[in-house]
Short mmCIF file of C-alpha atoms and ligand atoms in Angstrom, two decimals:
data_model
loop_
_atom_site.label_atom_id
_atom_site.label_comp_id
_atom_site.label_asym_id
_atom_site.label_seq_id
_atom_site.Cartn_x
_atom_site.Cartn_y
_atom_site.Cartn_z
CA MET A 243 11.88 13.28 13.65
CA PRO A 244 11.69 15.48 10.56
CA TYR A 245 9.22 13.27 8.68
CA LEU A 246 6.63 13.95 11.36
CA HIS A 247 6.67 17.63 10.38
CA ALA A 248 4.81 18.62 7.24
CA PRO A 249 7.25 19.61 4.49
CA GLU A 250 5.99 23.18 4.84
CA ASP A 251 6.76 23.22 8.58
CA LEU A 252 10.40 22.17 8.52
CA GLY A 253 11.42 25.67 9.57
CA GLU A 254 10.35 24.69 13.10
CA LEU A 255 13.24 22.25 13.18
CA LEU A 256 15.86 24.70 11.99
CA GLU A 257 15.15 27.79 14.02
CA GLY A 258 17.67 30.55 13.40
CA GLU A 259 18.87 29.01 10.14
CA PRO A 260 18.48 30.81 6.82
CA ARG A 261 15.65 29.85 4.49
CA PHE A 262 17.90 28.03 2.03
CA ARG A 263 18.92 25.56 4.75
CA VAL A 264 15.28 24.68 5.28
CA ASP A 265 14.92 24.12 1.55
CA GLN A 266 18.02 21.93 1.52
CA LEU A 267 16.61 19.81 4.31
CA ARG A 268 13.27 19.54 2.53
CA ASP A 269 15.02 18.29 -0.60
CA TRP A 270 16.95 15.64 1.38
CA LEU A 271 13.75 14.42 2.95
CA TYR A 272 11.45 14.59 -0.05
CA LYS A 273 13.37 14.80 -3.32
CA THR A 274 16.53 12.75 -2.85
CA PRO A 275 16.00 10.89 0.42
CA VAL A 276 19.03 9.38 2.13
CA LEU A 277 19.32 6.63 4.72
CA GLN A 278 21.21 8.73 7.26
CA THR A 279 21.75 12.38 8.02
CA GLU A 280 25.51 12.09 7.35
CA ASP A 281 24.60 11.70 3.69
CA MET A 282 23.00 15.17 3.62
CA THR A 283 26.25 16.49 2.28
CA ASN A 284 25.46 20.17 1.89
CA LEU A 285 24.15 20.60 5.43
CA PRO A 286 26.72 21.59 8.07
CA GLN A 287 27.53 18.94 10.65
CA GLU A 288 26.03 21.13 13.38
CA VAL A 289 22.69 21.28 11.58
CA ARG A 290 22.62 17.56 10.74
CA SER A 291 23.41 16.59 14.29
CA ARG A 292 20.19 18.18 15.50
CA PHE A 293 18.31 15.14 14.26
CA SER A 294 20.98 12.65 13.28
CA ASP A 295 19.74 9.97 15.66
CA ARG A 296 16.13 10.38 14.72
CA LEU A 297 15.86 10.97 11.01
CA TRP A 298 13.27 8.22 10.64
CA PRO A 299 10.05 8.12 12.67
CA PHE A 300 10.73 4.41 13.28
CA THR A 301 13.59 1.99 13.72
CA VAL A 302 14.27 -0.87 11.32
CA GLU A 303 13.54 -3.91 13.43
CA VAL A 304 13.68 -6.60 10.77
CA GLU A 305 14.93 -6.50 7.20
CA GLN A 306 14.40 -9.61 5.11
CA SER A 307 15.32 -10.38 1.56
CA ALA A 308 13.96 -12.93 -0.91
CA ASP A 309 13.73 -13.69 -4.62
CA SER A 310 17.50 -13.29 -5.16
CA GLY A 311 17.54 -9.89 -3.52
CA THR A 312 14.72 -8.41 -5.57
CA THR A 313 12.14 -8.57 -2.77
CA ARG A 314 12.75 -6.86 0.53
CA LYS A 315 10.49 -6.60 3.51
CA TRP A 316 10.97 -4.19 6.35
CA LEU A 317 9.37 -4.30 9.74
CA PHE A 318 9.65 -0.78 11.07
CA ARG A 319 8.87 -0.05 14.72
CA ALA A 320 7.48 3.29 15.88
CA PRO A 321 8.55 4.58 19.32
CA ASP A 322 5.15 3.64 20.78
CA GLY A 323 5.58 0.04 19.62
CA ALA A 324 3.36 0.16 16.53
CA ALA A 325 4.52 -2.17 13.77
CA ILE A 326 4.74 -0.72 10.25
CA GLU A 327 5.50 -3.08 7.39
CA ALA A 328 6.54 -2.32 3.85
CA VAL A 329 7.63 -4.58 0.99
CA LEU A 330 9.74 -3.54 -1.97
CA MET A 331 9.47 -5.65 -5.13
CA GLY A 332 12.00 -5.05 -7.87
CA TYR A 333 11.70 -5.95 -11.55
CA PRO A 334 13.82 -5.07 -14.58
CA ARG A 335 11.85 -1.92 -15.31
CA ARG A 336 9.84 -1.44 -12.16
CA ALA A 337 10.28 -1.01 -8.44
CA THR A 338 7.00 -1.31 -6.58
CA LEU A 339 6.67 -0.50 -2.92
CA CYS A 340 3.75 -1.88 -0.95
CA ILE A 341 3.07 0.33 2.06
CA SER A 342 0.96 0.23 5.22
CA SER A 343 -1.60 2.86 6.16
CA GLN A 344 -2.52 1.56 9.62
CA ALA A 345 -0.88 -0.60 12.25
CA GLY A 346 -3.26 -3.54 12.11
CA CYS A 347 -6.76 -3.27 10.66
CA ALA A 348 -10.19 -3.15 12.25
CA LEU A 349 -12.12 -4.67 9.37
CA GLY A 350 -11.49 -8.33 10.10
CA CYS A 351 -11.62 -9.94 6.66
CA THR A 352 -11.49 -13.63 7.53
CA PHE A 353 -8.56 -14.58 5.30
CA CYS A 354 -6.22 -11.67 6.07
CA ALA A 355 -3.40 -11.85 8.61
CA THR A 356 -3.53 -8.13 9.33
CA GLY A 357 -7.25 -8.31 10.04
CA GLN A 358 -6.82 -11.34 12.28
CA PHE A 359 -4.57 -9.42 14.66
CA GLY A 360 -6.93 -6.49 15.05
CA PHE A 361 -6.41 -2.74 14.99
CA GLU A 362 -3.58 -0.90 16.73
CA ARG A 363 -3.75 2.65 15.41
CA HIS A 364 -3.77 4.87 12.35
CA LEU A 365 -0.42 5.78 10.85
CA GLU A 366 0.45 9.47 10.61
CA PRO A 367 1.08 11.03 7.19
CA GLY A 368 4.80 11.23 8.02
CA GLU A 369 4.88 7.54 8.95
CA ILE A 370 3.21 6.61 5.69
CA PHE A 371 5.44 8.89 3.63
CA ALA A 372 8.61 7.78 5.43
CA GLN A 373 8.10 4.22 4.14
CA VAL A 374 8.27 5.65 0.62
CA ALA A 375 11.28 7.81 1.43
CA TYR A 376 13.08 4.89 3.05
CA ALA A 377 12.60 2.63 0.03
CA GLN A 378 13.59 5.44 -2.31
CA ALA A 379 16.79 6.01 -0.32
CA PHE A 380 17.44 2.27 -0.28
CA LEU A 381 17.12 2.01 -4.05
CA ARG A 382 19.37 5.00 -4.62
CA GLN A 383 22.06 4.21 -2.09
CA ILE A 384 22.09 0.40 -1.86
CA GLY A 385 19.99 -0.79 -4.76
CA MET A 386 18.67 -4.12 -5.98
CA PRO A 387 20.32 -6.19 -8.73
CA GLY A 388 18.90 -5.30 -12.14
CA VAL A 389 16.21 -2.99 -10.71
CA PRO A 390 15.69 0.77 -11.32
CA ASP A 391 17.34 3.06 -8.77
CA HIS A 392 14.08 4.74 -7.86
CA LEU A 393 10.49 3.80 -7.10
CA THR A 394 8.18 3.52 -10.07
CA ASN A 395 5.05 2.44 -8.17
CA VAL A 396 3.59 2.74 -4.70
CA VAL A 397 0.63 0.58 -3.71
CA PHE A 398 -1.43 0.85 -0.55
CA MET A 399 -1.64 -2.93 -0.17
CA GLY A 400 0.25 -3.47 3.06
CA MET A 401 -1.31 -3.39 6.48
CA GLY A 402 -4.49 -1.46 7.05
CA GLU A 403 -7.39 -0.02 5.13
CA PRO A 404 -6.26 3.25 3.57
CA LEU A 405 -9.76 4.67 3.15
CA ALA A 406 -10.50 4.09 6.85
CA ASN A 407 -7.62 6.53 7.55
CA TYR A 408 -8.57 8.95 4.85
CA ASN A 409 -7.19 12.33 5.93
CA ARG A 410 -3.76 11.00 6.81
CA VAL A 411 -3.52 8.90 3.66
CA ARG A 412 -4.60 11.90 1.64
CA GLU A 413 -1.83 14.03 3.14
CA ALA A 414 0.72 11.27 2.47
CA ILE A 415 -0.41 11.13 -1.18
CA ARG A 416 -0.14 14.92 -1.42
CA ARG A 417 3.47 14.74 -0.22
CA MET A 418 4.27 11.97 -2.72
CA VAL A 419 2.77 13.78 -5.68
CA GLU A 420 3.23 17.47 -4.93
CA VAL A 421 6.46 17.44 -2.95
CA MET A 422 8.34 14.32 -4.02
CA GLY A 423 7.15 14.56 -7.61
CA LEU A 424 5.85 11.02 -7.99
CA SER A 425 3.19 10.75 -10.67
CA ALA A 426 -0.33 10.12 -9.37
CA ARG A 427 -0.38 7.36 -11.96
CA ALA A 428 2.35 5.61 -10.03
CA ILE A 429 0.09 5.28 -6.98
CA THR A 430 -2.61 2.68 -6.34
CA VAL A 431 -5.01 2.83 -3.42
CA SER A 432 -6.44 -0.57 -2.59
CA THR A 433 -9.68 -0.63 -0.65
CA VAL A 434 -11.95 -3.30 0.68
CA GLY A 435 -14.83 -0.96 -0.20
CA ILE A 436 -15.21 2.00 2.17
CA VAL A 437 -17.73 3.82 -0.01
CA PRO A 438 -17.47 7.32 1.55
CA GLY A 439 -13.68 7.07 1.20
CA ILE A 440 -13.96 6.25 -2.51
CA LYS A 441 -16.17 9.33 -2.93
CA ARG A 442 -13.68 11.54 -1.13
CA LEU A 443 -10.81 10.15 -3.17
CA ALA A 444 -12.79 11.01 -6.29
CA GLU A 445 -13.06 14.63 -5.09
CA ASP A 446 -9.31 14.94 -4.55
CA PRO A 447 -7.15 16.34 -7.32
CA TRP A 448 -4.86 13.35 -7.86
CA PRO A 449 -5.89 10.69 -10.38
CA VAL A 450 -4.47 7.72 -8.48
CA TYR A 451 -5.42 4.19 -9.46
CA LEU A 452 -8.12 2.50 -7.43
CA ALA A 453 -8.14 -1.23 -6.69
CA ILE A 454 -11.25 -2.81 -5.22
CA SER A 455 -10.75 -5.92 -3.12
CA LEU A 456 -13.92 -7.72 -4.14
CA HIS A 457 -13.34 -11.45 -3.42
CA ALA A 458 -17.01 -12.33 -3.90
CA ALA A 459 -19.66 -11.34 -6.39
CA ASP A 460 -22.79 -11.69 -4.30
CA ASN A 461 -23.63 -10.08 -0.99
CA GLU A 462 -24.13 -13.26 0.98
CA LEU A 463 -20.72 -14.70 0.22
CA ARG A 464 -19.02 -11.33 0.38
CA THR A 465 -20.39 -10.49 3.81
CA SER A 466 -19.11 -13.82 5.12
CA LEU A 467 -15.57 -13.01 3.95
CA VAL A 468 -15.52 -9.23 4.22
CA PRO A 469 -17.72 -8.13 7.15
CA ILE A 470 -17.77 -4.44 6.10
CA ASN A 471 -19.86 -5.55 3.11
CA LYS A 472 -22.85 -5.40 5.43
CA ARG A 473 -22.43 -1.64 5.74
CA TYR A 474 -21.41 -1.02 2.12
CA PRO A 475 -22.99 -3.78 0.04
CA LEU A 476 -21.95 -4.64 -3.49
CA GLU A 477 -24.43 -2.37 -5.29
CA MET A 478 -23.15 0.67 -3.37
CA LEU A 479 -19.54 -0.31 -3.88
CA VAL A 480 -19.93 -0.89 -7.61
CA ALA A 481 -21.74 2.45 -8.01
CA ALA A 482 -19.00 4.32 -6.12
CA ALA A 483 -16.26 2.60 -8.14
CA TRP A 484 -18.01 3.55 -11.38
CA GLU A 485 -18.28 7.14 -10.21
CA TYR A 486 -14.55 7.12 -9.54
CA PHE A 487 -13.81 5.71 -12.98
CA GLU A 488 -15.98 8.30 -14.69
CA LYS A 489 -14.42 11.15 -12.80
CA LYS A 490 -10.77 10.13 -13.09
CA GLY A 491 -10.68 8.07 -16.27
CA ARG A 492 -8.35 5.62 -14.56
CA ARG A 493 -8.91 1.96 -15.24
CA LEU A 494 -10.16 0.22 -12.10
CA SER A 495 -8.83 -3.07 -10.89
CA ILE A 496 -10.60 -5.75 -8.95
CA GLU A 497 -8.61 -7.92 -6.55
CA TRP A 498 -9.83 -11.44 -6.01
CA THR A 499 -8.15 -13.76 -3.51
CA MET A 500 -8.73 -17.33 -4.70
CA MET A 501 -9.96 -19.67 -1.96
CA ASP A 502 -10.53 -23.33 -2.64
CA GLY A 503 -14.22 -24.17 -2.87
CA VAL A 504 -15.21 -20.74 -1.50
CA ASN A 505 -15.08 -18.14 -4.26
CA ASP A 506 -13.49 -20.04 -7.11
CA THR A 507 -16.65 -21.55 -8.61
CA ASP A 508 -17.91 -21.05 -12.16
CA ASP A 509 -20.94 -19.34 -10.66
CA GLN A 510 -18.78 -16.70 -8.96
CA ALA A 511 -16.73 -16.26 -12.13
CA THR A 512 -19.88 -15.59 -14.15
CA LYS A 513 -21.16 -13.07 -11.60
CA LEU A 514 -17.75 -11.44 -11.36
CA ALA A 515 -17.64 -11.10 -15.14
CA VAL A 516 -20.86 -9.07 -15.04
CA ILE A 517 -19.41 -6.67 -12.46
CA ALA A 518 -16.01 -6.42 -14.15
CA ASN A 519 -17.59 -5.72 -17.52
CA ARG A 520 -19.90 -3.12 -16.05
CA LEU A 521 -16.91 -1.37 -14.46
CA ARG A 522 -14.57 -2.06 -17.40
CA ALA A 523 -12.20 -3.24 -14.72
CA HIS A 524 -9.12 -5.39 -14.88
CA VAL A 525 -9.25 -8.45 -12.60
CA ASN A 526 -6.26 -9.64 -10.59
CA LEU A 527 -6.49 -13.17 -9.25
CA ILE A 528 -4.30 -13.89 -6.24
CA ALA A 529 -3.92 -17.37 -4.76
CA LEU A 530 -4.69 -17.21 -1.05
CA ASN A 531 -1.55 -16.95 1.01
CA PRO A 532 -1.69 -19.01 4.16
CA THR A 533 -2.25 -17.15 7.43
CA PRO A 534 -2.28 -18.62 10.96
CA LEU A 535 -6.00 -18.41 11.56
CA THR A 536 -7.39 -19.11 8.12
CA GLU A 537 -9.02 -22.45 7.52
CA GLU A 538 -9.41 -21.83 3.82
CA THR A 539 -6.72 -22.97 1.46
CA ALA A 540 -5.63 -21.58 -1.88
CA SER A 541 -7.44 -22.72 -4.99
CA PRO A 542 -5.39 -25.23 -6.97
CA GLU A 543 -3.47 -23.74 -9.85
CA ARG A 544 -5.64 -25.47 -12.41
CA ARG A 545 -8.80 -24.00 -10.89
CA ILE A 546 -7.29 -20.52 -10.93
CA GLU A 547 -6.48 -20.96 -14.59
CA GLY A 548 -9.98 -22.25 -15.31
CA PHE A 549 -11.51 -19.32 -13.44
CA ALA A 550 -9.33 -16.91 -15.41
CA ARG A 551 -10.31 -18.57 -18.69
CA LEU A 552 -13.98 -18.28 -17.87
CA LEU A 553 -13.56 -14.56 -17.17
CA ALA A 554 -11.58 -14.10 -20.36
CA ASN A 555 -14.30 -15.88 -22.33
CA HIS A 556 -16.69 -13.25 -21.01
CA GLY A 557 -14.40 -10.55 -22.36
CA VAL A 558 -12.81 -9.65 -19.03
CA ASN A 559 -9.20 -8.56 -18.86
CA VAL A 560 -7.64 -10.81 -16.26
CA THR A 561 -4.21 -11.62 -14.84
CA ILE A 562 -3.05 -14.18 -12.32
CA ARG A 563 -0.74 -12.39 -9.95
CA ASN A 564 2.37 -14.27 -9.05
CA THR A 565 3.33 -13.99 -5.47
CA ARG A 566 6.49 -12.35 -4.26
CA GLY A 567 8.20 -12.98 -0.97
CA ARG A 568 6.11 -15.89 0.20
CA GLU A 569 9.02 -17.41 2.12
CA ILE A 570 9.46 -14.25 4.16
CA ASP A 571 5.75 -13.76 4.85
CA ALA A 572 5.80 -10.68 2.66
CA ALA A 573 3.01 -11.77 0.37
CA CYS A 574 -0.40 -10.10 0.38
CA GLY A 575 -2.28 -10.59 3.60
CA GLN A 576 0.71 -12.14 5.31
CA LEU A 577 2.22 -8.99 6.68
CA ARG A 578 2.31 -9.05 10.42
CA ILE A 579 2.56 -12.84 10.72
CA VAL A 580 6.20 -13.01 11.78
CA ALA A 581 5.85 -10.17 14.22
CA GLY A 582 2.69 -11.67 15.63
CA LYS A 583 4.20 -15.14 16.00
CA SER A 584 7.20 -14.02 17.93
CA GLY A 585 5.09 -11.80 20.13
CA ILE A 586 6.98 -8.65 19.32
CA ALA A 587 4.09 -6.84 17.68
CA GLY A 588 2.81 -4.05 19.91
N1 SAH B 835 -7.23 -3.00 3.20
C1 SAH B 835 -6.94 -2.88 1.82
C2 SAH B 835 -5.48 -2.91 1.47
C3 SAH B 835 -4.63 -3.94 2.17
S1 SAH B 835 -4.90 -5.62 1.76
C4 SAH B 835 -7.69 -3.95 1.03
O1 SAH B 835 -8.23 -4.86 1.64
O2 SAH B 835 -7.76 -3.81 -0.17
C5 SAH B 835 -4.13 -5.76 0.18
C6 SAH B 835 -4.63 -6.91 -0.67
O3 SAH B 835 -4.23 -8.18 -0.14
C7 SAH B 835 -6.14 -6.94 -0.75
O4 SAH B 835 -6.58 -7.14 -2.06
C8 SAH B 835 -6.46 -8.12 0.13
O5 SAH B 835 -7.69 -8.64 -0.14
C9 SAH B 835 -5.33 -9.07 -0.16
N2 SAH B 835 -5.19 -10.14 0.82
C10 SAH B 835 -5.47 -10.09 2.13
N3 SAH B 835 -5.23 -11.27 2.73
C11 SAH B 835 -4.76 -12.09 1.76
C12 SAH B 835 -4.29 -13.45 1.77
N4 SAH B 835 -4.25 -14.17 2.89
N5 SAH B 835 -3.87 -13.98 0.61
C13 SAH B 835 -3.87 -13.23 -0.53
N6 SAH B 835 -4.30 -11.96 -0.59
C14 SAH B 835 -4.73 -11.38 0.54
FE1 SF4 B 836 -8.10 -4.93 6.52
FE2 SF4 B 836 -7.66 -5.19 3.86
FE3 SF4 B 836 -6.98 -7.15 5.58
FE4 SF4 B 836 -9.56 -6.66 5.10
S1 SF4 B 836 -8.02 -7.40 3.60
S2 SF4 B 836 -8.64 -7.02 7.12
S3 SF4 B 836 -9.54 -4.44 4.89
S4 SF4 B 836 -6.11 -5.10 5.50
#
């Protein structure tokens, strides 16, 4: 499984072959990924066949399509049974891939499907990167109607908390930026607020975008929705986010999942405006997507608009995110539902 070797260690797979063969393989894996080894046209059959049945570190268990073919969700399955989900969303000038950093998540945010099913394991750098390579190969070789033939954005908004798996996520980002050649500006790390992880990300050389999943603007409410807030309360989180902004000069974003009667009040909007203004952050409002164990329901559309207006009146830059792939459970926080329901998730 070549993606489980670091790009620098591919020689191990091609013992006895000249250096240029190793470089060719590296380019097929990292620069112009292909769906199958047969497509690695300049490698001799004998060399390709060494890993032809195990190019990917997972099998494609489910592939679903929605939004007239411009949204695609994959459920990949690692040999040990771990489920890895990725969602590709195509637009006229953009192709955004949402990737997973862990199988499951240990942080248990009440409204999130991934959190509700608990933690399985961390994903390896190669498993994280292979999601990107797979989508890149898909766009190049199969494509989506009216969508660019390559990824323009990668967001860590699938399953798992990227900053709770820092070293592996870091290595995956290194491969995306330094080996694949993706701009750091094309990458967004979304975190629920692991403060030491934000600090480490700030120390790393790549100016990736940071999204903070805030959901509540006071500690009491936030701790009830996002248990890790007890360990890293709002003041710490806001300070770390500001530090990141100052260091990288990248505009922060704040994610806010709108729950009816929970965090969609004028009071929360006013408090959120203070935080967003202090951080000069952009706010994304996302209507709650239903999950099996969530009692909360999405805020009505009119309330979301009212909440957005209130923020805007306070000078906050705000967008209401429209949801992709809802009918295939590919929307935020819904990953893992189908697998969980049918009992096939490891
Ligand atoms: N663990 C990271 C990244 C994965 S979650 C984080 O929490 O940021 C990606 C985004 O989906 C987060 O902003 C998260 O709050 C949001 N989300 C989770 N469950 C959701 C749901 N049921 N409906 C809408 N958004 C949800
Ligand atoms: Fe984990 Fe993010 Fe879901 Fe919270 S919202 S349980 S941190 S994946």
